[in-house]
PDB file of C-alpha atoms in Angstrom:
ATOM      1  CA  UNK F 807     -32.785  39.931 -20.554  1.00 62.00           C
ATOM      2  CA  UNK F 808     -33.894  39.046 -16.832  1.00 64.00           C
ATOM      3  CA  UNK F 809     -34.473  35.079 -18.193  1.00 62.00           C
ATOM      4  CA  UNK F 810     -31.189  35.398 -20.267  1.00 67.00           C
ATOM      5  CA  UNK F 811     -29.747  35.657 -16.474  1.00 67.00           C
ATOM      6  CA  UNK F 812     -31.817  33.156 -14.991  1.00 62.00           C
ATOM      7  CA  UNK F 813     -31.202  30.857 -17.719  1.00 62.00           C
ATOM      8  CA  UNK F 814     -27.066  31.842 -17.228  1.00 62.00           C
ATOM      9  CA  UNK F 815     -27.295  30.918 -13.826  1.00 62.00           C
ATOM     10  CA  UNK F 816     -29.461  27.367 -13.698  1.00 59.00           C
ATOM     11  CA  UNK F 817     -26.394  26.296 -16.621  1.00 58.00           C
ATOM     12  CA  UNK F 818     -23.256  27.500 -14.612  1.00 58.00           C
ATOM     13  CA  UNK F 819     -25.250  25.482 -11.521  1.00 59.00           C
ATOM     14  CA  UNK F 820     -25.669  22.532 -13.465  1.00 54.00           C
ATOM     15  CA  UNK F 821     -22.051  23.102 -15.111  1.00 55.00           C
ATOM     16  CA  UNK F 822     -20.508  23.183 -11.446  1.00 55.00           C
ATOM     17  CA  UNK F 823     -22.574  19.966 -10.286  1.00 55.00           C
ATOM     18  CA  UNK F 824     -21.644  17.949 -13.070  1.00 54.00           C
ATOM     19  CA  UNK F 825     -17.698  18.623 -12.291  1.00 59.00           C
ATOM     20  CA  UNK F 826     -18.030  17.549  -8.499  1.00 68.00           C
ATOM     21  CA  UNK F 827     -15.839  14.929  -7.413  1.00 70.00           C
ATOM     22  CA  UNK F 828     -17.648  11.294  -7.180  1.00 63.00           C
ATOM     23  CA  UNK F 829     -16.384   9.428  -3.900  1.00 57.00           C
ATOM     24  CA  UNK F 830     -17.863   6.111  -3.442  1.00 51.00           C
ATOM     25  CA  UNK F 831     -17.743   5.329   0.496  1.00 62.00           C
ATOM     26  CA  UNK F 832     -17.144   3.326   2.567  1.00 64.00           C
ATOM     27  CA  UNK F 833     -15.209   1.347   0.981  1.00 58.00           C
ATOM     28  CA  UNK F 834     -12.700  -1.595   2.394  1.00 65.00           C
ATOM     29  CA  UNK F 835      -9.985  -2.444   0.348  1.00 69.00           C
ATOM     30  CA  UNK F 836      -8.378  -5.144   2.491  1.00 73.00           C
ATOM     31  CA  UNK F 837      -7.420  -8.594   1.165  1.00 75.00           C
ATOM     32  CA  UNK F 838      -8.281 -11.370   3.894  1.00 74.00           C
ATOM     33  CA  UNK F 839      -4.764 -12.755   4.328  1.00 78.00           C
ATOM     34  CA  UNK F 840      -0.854 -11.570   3.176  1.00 83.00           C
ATOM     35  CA  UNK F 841       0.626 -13.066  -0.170  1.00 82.00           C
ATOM     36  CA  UNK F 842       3.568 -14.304  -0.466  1.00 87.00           C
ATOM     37  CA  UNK F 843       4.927 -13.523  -4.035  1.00 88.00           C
ATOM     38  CA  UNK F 844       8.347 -14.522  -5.614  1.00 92.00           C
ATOM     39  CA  UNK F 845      10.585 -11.406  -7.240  1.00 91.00           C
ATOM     40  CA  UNK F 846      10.933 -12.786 -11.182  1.00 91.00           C
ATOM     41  CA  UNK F 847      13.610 -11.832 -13.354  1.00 91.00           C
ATOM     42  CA  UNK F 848      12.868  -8.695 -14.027  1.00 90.00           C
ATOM     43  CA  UNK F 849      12.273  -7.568 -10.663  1.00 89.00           C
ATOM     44  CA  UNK F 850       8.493  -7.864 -10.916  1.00 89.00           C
ATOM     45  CA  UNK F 851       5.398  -9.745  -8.138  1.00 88.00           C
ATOM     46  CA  UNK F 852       2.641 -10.323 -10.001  1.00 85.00           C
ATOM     47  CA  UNK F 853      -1.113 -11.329  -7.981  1.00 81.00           C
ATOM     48  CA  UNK F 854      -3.210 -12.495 -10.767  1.00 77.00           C
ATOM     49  CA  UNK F 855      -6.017 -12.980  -7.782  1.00 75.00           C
ATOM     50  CA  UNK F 856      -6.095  -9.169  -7.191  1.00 70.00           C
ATOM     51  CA  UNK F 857      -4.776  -8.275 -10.872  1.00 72.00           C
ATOM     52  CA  UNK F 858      -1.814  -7.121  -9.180  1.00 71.00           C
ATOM     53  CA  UNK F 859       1.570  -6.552 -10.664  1.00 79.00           C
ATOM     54  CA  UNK F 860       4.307  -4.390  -9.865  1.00 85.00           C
ATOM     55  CA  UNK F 861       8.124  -4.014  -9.984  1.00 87.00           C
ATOM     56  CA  UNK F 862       9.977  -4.170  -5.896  1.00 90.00           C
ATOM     57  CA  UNK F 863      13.278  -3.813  -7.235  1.00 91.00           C
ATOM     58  CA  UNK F 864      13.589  -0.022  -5.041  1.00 91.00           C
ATOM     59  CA  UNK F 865      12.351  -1.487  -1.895  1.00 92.00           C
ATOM     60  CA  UNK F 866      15.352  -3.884  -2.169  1.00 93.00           C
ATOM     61  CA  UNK F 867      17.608  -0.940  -3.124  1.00 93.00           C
ATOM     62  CA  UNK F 868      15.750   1.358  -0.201  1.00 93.00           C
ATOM     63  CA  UNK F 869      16.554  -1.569   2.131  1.00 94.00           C
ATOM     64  CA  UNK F 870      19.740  -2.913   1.029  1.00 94.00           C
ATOM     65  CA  UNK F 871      21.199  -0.622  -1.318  1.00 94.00           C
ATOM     66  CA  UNK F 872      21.242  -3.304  -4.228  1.00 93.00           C
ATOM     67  CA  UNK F 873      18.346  -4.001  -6.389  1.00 89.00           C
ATOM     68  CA  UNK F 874      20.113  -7.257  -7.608  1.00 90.00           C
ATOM     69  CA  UNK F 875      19.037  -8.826  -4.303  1.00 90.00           C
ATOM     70  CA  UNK F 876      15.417  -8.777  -5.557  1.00 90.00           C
ATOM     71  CA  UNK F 877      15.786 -12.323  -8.231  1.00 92.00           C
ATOM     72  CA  UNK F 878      14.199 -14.761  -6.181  1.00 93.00           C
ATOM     73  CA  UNK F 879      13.518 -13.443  -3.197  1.00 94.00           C
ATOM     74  CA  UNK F 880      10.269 -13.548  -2.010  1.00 95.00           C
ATOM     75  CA  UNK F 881       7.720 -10.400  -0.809  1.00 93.00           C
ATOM     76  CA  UNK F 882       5.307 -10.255   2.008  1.00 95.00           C
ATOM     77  CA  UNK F 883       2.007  -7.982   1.259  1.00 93.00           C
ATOM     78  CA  UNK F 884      -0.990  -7.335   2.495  1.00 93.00           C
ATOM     79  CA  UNK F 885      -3.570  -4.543   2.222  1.00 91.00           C
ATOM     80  CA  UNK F 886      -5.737  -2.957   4.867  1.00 93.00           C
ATOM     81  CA  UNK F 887      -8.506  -1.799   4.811  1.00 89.00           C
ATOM     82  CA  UNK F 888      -7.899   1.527   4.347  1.00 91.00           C
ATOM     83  CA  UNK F 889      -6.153   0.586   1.165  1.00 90.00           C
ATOM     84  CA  UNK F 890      -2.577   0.979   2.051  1.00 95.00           C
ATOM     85  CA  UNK F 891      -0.259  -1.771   1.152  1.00 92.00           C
ATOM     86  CA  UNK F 892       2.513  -3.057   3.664  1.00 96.00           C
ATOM     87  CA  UNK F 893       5.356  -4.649   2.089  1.00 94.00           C
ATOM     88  CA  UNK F 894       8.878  -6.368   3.437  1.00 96.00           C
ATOM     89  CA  UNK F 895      10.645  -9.779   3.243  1.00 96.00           C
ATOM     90  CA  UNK F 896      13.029 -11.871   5.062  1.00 96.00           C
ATOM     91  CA  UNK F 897      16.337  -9.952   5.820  1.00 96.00           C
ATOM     92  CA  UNK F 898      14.984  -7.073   5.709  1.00 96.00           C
ATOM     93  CA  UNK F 899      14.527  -4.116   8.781  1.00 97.00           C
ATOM     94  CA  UNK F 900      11.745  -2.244   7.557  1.00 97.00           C
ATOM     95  CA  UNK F 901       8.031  -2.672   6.945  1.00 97.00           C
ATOM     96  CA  UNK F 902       7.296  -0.442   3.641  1.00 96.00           C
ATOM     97  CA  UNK F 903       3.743   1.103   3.576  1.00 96.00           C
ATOM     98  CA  UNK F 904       2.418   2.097   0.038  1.00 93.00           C
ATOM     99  CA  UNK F 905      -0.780   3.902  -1.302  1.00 92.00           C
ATOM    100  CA  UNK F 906      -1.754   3.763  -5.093  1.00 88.00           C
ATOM    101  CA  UNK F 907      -1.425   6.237  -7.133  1.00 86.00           C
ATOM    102  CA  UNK F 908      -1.842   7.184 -10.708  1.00 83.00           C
ATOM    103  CA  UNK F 909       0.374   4.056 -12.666  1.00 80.00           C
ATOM    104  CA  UNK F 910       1.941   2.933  -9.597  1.00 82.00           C
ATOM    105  CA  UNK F 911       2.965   3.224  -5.932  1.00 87.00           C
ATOM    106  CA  UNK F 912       3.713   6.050  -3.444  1.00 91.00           C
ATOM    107  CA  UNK F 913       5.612   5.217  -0.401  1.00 93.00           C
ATOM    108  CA  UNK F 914       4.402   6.865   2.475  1.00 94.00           C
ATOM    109  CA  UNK F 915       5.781   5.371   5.477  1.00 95.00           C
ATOM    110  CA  UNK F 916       8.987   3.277   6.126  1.00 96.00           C
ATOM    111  CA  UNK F 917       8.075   1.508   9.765  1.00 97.00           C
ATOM    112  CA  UNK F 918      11.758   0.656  11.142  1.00 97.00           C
ATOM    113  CA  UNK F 919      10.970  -2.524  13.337  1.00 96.00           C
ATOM    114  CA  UNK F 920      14.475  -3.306  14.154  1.00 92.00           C
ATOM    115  CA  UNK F 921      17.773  -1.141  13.825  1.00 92.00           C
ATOM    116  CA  UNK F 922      19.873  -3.927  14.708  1.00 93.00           C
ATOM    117  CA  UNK F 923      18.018  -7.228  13.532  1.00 93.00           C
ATOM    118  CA  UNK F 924      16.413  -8.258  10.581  1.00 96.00           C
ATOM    119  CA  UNK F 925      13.491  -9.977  10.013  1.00 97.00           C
ATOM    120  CA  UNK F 926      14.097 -13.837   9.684  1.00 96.00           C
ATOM    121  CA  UNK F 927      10.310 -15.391   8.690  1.00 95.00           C
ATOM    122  CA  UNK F 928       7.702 -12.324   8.203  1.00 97.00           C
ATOM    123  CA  UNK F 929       4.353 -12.891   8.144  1.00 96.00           C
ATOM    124  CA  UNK F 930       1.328 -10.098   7.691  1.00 96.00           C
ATOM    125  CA  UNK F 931      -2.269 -10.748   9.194  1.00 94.00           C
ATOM    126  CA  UNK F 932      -5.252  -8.899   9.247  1.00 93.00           C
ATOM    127  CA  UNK F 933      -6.010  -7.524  12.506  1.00 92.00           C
ATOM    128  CA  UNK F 934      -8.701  -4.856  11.939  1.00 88.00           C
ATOM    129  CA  UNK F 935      -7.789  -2.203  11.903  1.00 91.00           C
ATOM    130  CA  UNK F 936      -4.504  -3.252  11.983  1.00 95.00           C
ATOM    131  CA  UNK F 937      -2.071  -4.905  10.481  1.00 96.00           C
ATOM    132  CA  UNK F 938      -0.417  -7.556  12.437  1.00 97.00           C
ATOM    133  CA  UNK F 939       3.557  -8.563  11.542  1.00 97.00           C
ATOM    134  CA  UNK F 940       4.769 -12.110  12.806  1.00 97.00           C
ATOM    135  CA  UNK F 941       8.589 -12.782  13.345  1.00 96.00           C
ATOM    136  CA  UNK F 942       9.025 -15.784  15.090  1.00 92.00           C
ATOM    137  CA  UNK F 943       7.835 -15.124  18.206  1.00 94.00           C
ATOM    138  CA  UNK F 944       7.556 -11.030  18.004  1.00 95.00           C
ATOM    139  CA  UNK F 945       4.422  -9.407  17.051  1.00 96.00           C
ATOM    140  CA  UNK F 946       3.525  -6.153  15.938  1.00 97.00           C
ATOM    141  CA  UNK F 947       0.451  -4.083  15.399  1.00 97.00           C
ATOM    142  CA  UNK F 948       1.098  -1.611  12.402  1.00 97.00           C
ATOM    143  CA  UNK F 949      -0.802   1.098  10.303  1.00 96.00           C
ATOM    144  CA  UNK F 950       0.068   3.312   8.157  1.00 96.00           C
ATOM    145  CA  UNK F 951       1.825   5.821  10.536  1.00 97.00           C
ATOM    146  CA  UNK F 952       3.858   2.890  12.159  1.00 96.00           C
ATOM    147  CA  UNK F 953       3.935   0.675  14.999  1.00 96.00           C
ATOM    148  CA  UNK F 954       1.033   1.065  17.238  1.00 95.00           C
ATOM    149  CA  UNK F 955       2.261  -1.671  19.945  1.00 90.00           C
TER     150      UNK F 955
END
């Protein structure tokens, strides 16, 4: 009976050790420069270099209430190092910061850079550990929680 327990208690330890989460770290998950991807038909950027695809019709609907703007346009993104993905495009207001999630996206943060303005040419660069947005001849530093200066 006493090794019975012994034996009960080496198997629920084992049990418990084998169900332990597995986090590989550190990890950096930033891509060395922004891409530029076109909106296709059916609302979808695809980054074949990153095995990337995913459908931005919402941001344009989030940004300009009308997800028929998306044909054609084209999408700023980058990804920091952290992992979080910062979206916007021409026209738009907003800098949209993502995380992955199971099957897709979550938005997390929607950085207002201008309330009056749009953005005319955006451009993302890697500033680590920042994220660096270029309009003509404004910069900001972002992360996730917004606009740092």
């Amino acid at each position: 009976m006493r090794f019975a327990k012994y034996y009960l208690i080496v198997f629920i330890s084992l049990i418990f050790s084998g169900c332990a989460a597995v986090i590989l770290q550190p990890a950096d998950f930033s891509w060395p420069i922004e891409n530029a991807l076109k909106v296709d038909e059916k609302g979808f950027i695809k980054e074949d270099r990153y095995t990337f695809s995913i459908n931005v019709k919402r941001i344009f609907y989030e940004e300009h209430k009308d997800s028929n703007l998306a044909l054609g346009k084209v999408i700023r993104i980058i990804r920091n190092k952290d992992g979080y993905y910062f979206i916007t495009a021409s026209n738009f207001k907003n800098v949209y910061v993502f995380f992955p999630v199971e099957g897709g996206m979550k938005l997390i943060n929607k950085i207002k850079i201008s309330e009056t303005e749009s953005l005319n040419q955006p451009a993302f660069n890697q500033k680590a550990p920042y994220i660096e947005l270029i309009d003509n001849s404004k910069k900001f530093l972002l992360n996730h929680k917004g606009i740092v200066r």
